[in-house]
Coordinates of C-alpha atoms in Angstrom, one line a residue:
X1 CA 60.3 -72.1 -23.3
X2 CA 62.6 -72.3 -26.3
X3 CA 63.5 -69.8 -28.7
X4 CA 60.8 -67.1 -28.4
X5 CA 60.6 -64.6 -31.3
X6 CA 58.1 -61.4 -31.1
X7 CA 57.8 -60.0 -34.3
X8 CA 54.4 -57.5 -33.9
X9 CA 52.1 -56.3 -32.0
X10 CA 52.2 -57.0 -28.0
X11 CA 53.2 -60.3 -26.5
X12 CA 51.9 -59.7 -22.7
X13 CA 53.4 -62.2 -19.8
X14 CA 52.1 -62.5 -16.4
X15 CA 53.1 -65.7 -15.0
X16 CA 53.6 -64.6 -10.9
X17 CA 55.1 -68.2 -10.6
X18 CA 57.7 -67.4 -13.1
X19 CA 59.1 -68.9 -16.3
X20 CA 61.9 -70.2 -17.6
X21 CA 63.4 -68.4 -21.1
X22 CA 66.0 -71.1 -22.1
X23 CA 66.6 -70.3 -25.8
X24 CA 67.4 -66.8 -28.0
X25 CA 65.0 -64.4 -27.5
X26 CA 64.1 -61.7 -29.7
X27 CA 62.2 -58.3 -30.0
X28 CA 61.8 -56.9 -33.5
X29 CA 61.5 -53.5 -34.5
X30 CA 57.6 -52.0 -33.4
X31 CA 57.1 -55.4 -31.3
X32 CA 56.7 -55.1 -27.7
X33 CA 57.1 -57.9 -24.8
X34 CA 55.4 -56.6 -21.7
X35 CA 56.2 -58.7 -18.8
X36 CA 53.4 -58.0 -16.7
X37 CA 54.4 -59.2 -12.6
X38 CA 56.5 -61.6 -14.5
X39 CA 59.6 -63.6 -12.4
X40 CA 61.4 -64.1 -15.8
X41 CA 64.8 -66.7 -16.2
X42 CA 66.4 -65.7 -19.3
X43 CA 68.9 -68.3 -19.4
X44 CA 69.7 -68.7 -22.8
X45 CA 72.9 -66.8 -24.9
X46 CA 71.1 -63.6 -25.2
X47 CA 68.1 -61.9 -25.0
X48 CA 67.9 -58.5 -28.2
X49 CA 65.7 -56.0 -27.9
X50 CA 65.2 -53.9 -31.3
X51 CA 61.0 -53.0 -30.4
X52 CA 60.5 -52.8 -26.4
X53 CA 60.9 -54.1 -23.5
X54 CA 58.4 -53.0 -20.7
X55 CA 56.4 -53.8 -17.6
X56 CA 57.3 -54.7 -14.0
X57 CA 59.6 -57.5 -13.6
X58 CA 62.0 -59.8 -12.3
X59 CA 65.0 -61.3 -14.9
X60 CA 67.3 -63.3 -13.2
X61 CA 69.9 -65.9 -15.2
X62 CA 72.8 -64.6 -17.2
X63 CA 71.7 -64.4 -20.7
X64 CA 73.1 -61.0 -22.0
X65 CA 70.5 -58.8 -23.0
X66 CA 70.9 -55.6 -25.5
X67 CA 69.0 -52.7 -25.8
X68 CA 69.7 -52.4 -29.5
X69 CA 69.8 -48.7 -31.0
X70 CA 66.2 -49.2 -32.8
X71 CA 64.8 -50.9 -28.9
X72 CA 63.1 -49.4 -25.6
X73 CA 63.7 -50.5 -22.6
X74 CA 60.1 -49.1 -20.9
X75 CA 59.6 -50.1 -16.8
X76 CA 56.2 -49.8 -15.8
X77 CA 53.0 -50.2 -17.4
X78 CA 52.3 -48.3 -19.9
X79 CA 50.6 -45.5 -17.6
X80 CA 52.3 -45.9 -14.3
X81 CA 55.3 -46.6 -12.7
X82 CA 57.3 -49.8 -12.7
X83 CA 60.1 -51.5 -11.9
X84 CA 62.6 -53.6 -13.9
X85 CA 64.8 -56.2 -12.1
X86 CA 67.9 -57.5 -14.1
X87 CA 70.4 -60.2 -12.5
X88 CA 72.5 -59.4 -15.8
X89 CA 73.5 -55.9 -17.1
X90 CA 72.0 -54.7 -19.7
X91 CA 73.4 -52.8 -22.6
X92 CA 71.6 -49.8 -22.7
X93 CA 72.3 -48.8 -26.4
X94 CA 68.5 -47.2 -27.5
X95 CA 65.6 -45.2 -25.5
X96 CA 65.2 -45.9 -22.0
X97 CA 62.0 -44.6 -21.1
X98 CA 61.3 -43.4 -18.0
X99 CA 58.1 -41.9 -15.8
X100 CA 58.1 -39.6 -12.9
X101 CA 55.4 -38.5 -10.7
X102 CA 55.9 -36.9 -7.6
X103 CA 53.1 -38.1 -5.4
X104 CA 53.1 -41.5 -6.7
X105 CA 53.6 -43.2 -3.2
X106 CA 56.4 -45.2 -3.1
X107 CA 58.5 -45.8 -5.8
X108 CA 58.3 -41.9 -7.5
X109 CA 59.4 -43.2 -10.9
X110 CA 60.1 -45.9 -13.1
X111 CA 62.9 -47.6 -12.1
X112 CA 65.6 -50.3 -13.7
X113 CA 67.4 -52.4 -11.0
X114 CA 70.8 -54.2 -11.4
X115 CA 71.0 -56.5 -8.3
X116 CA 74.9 -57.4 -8.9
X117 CA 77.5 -56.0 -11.0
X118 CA 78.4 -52.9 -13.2
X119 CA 75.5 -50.7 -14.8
X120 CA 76.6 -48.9 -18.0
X121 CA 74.3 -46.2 -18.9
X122 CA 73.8 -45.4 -22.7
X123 CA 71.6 -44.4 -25.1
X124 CA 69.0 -41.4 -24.6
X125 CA 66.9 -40.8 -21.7
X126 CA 63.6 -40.0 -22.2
X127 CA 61.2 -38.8 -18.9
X128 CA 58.5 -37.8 -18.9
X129 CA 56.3 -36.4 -15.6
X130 CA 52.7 -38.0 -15.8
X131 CA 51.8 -36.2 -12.1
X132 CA 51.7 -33.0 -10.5
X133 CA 54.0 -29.6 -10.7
X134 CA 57.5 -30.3 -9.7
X135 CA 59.0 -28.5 -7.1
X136 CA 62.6 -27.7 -6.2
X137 CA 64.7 -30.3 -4.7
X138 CA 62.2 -33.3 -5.9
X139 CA 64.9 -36.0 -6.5
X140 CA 63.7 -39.0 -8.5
X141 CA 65.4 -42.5 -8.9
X142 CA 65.7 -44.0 -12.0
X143 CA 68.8 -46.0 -11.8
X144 CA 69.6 -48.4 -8.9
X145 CA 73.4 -50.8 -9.2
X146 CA 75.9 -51.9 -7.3
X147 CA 78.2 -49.9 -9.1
X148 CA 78.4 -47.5 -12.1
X149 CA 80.0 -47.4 -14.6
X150 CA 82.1 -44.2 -16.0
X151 CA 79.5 -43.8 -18.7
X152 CA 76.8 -41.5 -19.9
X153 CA 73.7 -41.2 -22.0
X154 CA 74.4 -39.9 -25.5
X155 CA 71.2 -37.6 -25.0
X156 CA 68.6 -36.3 -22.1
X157 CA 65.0 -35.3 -23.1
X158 CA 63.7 -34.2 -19.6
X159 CA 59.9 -32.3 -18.4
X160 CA 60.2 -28.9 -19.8
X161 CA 59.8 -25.5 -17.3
X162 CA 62.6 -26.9 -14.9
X163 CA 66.3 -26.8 -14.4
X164 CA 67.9 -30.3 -13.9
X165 CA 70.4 -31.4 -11.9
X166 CA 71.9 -34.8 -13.6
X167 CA 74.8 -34.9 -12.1
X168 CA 74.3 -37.7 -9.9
X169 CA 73.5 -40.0 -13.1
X170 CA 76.2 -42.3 -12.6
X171 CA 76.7 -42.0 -9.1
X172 CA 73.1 -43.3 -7.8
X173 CA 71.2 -43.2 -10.9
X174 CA 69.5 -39.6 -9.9
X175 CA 67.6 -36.9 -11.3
X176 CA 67.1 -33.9 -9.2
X177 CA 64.8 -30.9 -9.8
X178 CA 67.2 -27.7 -9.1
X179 CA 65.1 -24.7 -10.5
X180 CA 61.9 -24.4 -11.5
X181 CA 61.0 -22.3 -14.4
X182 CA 64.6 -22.8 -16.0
X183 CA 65.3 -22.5 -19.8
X184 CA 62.3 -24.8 -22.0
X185 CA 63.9 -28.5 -23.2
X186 CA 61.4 -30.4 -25.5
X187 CA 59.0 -32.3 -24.5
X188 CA 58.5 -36.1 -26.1
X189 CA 55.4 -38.0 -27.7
X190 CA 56.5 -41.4 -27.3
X191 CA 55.3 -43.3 -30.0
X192 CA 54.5 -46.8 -29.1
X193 CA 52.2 -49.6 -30.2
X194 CA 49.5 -51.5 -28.5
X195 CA 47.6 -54.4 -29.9
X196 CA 48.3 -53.4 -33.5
X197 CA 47.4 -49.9 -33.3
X198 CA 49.8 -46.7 -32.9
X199 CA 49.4 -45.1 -29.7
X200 CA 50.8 -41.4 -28.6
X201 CA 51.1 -40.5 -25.0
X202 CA 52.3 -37.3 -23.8
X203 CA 52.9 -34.8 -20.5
X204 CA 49.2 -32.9 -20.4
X205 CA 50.5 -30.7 -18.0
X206 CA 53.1 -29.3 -20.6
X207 CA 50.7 -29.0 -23.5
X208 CA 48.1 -29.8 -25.7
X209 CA 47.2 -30.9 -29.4
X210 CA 44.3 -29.0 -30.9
X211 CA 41.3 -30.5 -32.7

């Protein structure tokens, strides 16, 4: 596949057998590429991201992809969990958007994988808890790498009515329930579209909107 340009609405990929990205790719701004059980080569110069990047994937080759500031980099579908393989660091300069649920089976949350190299985190964190009450000690992993690097996120929106533990960030990519009940942080409506309409997900279990 040459150059491959997503400028609106949702381009979905699901090719199990993989593909082969050999030219520029780019994401624009509201544009989403799901890669749906996708074995992905992006081996082309680079791969932008200014709308999102979701779904549960595999990205091998060494094109260098960006999270730009105006991107999301979304693991999962849009309702469950996921997991998002990159051969190639990514520069994690927007919203990485993360789910959590704590009887999920196996994995617990969204997930991005770096299978070589130096992970940089960056950007805000978003998570959000689409399953049960948390409980003390419930230790979620959201960041898997070789190695870290010294880095953080410029910002952390975590579930509101618990105490977090984020210490472990750039050690093994952690999140660790400490308290339960701890002082409020907002909770996000993620914004996102589908098939050329706006869609807004949030936690139910944290609140409601009224008719």
């Amino acid at each position: 596949m040459d150059d491959l340009s997503v400028v609106q609405n949702v381009l979905n990929i699901g090719m199990s057998g993989g593909f082969n990205l050999s030219g520029n790719v780019s994401v624009a701004p509201g544009a989403i590429l799901n890669l749906n059980n996708s074995v992905a080569t992006a081996s082309g110069k680079t791969v932008t991201i200014n709308g999102t990047l979701e779904g549960t994937a595999i990205i091998t080759g060494n094109a260098a992809i960006v999270i730009s500031a105006t991107g999301t980099l979304a693991p999962g579908p849009f309702a469950s969990i996921g997991t998002l393989t990159f051969a190639t660091a990514p520069t994690l300069n927007g919203t990485n958007f993360m789910k959590i649920d704590r009887n999920g089976g196996s994995p617990l949350a969204d997930e991005v994988i770096l299978s070589s190299g130096t992970l940089a985190l960056g950007g805000t964190l978003v998570v959000t808890n689409i399953g049960a009450d948390l409980q003390v000690n419930d230790t979620f992993t959201l960041f898997s790498a070789p190695a870290f690097a010294a880095s953080s996120f410029n910002s952390l929106q975590l579930p509101a009515g618990y105490t977090w533990d984020t210490s472990q960030l750039t050690n093994n990519g952690t999140i660790r329930v400490s308290a339960v009940g701890g002082a409020p942080t907002p909770e996000p409506i993620i914004l996102q579209t589908q098939a050329g309409q706006l869609v807004m997900s949030w936690n139910q279990a944290a609140f409601s909107l009224a008719s």
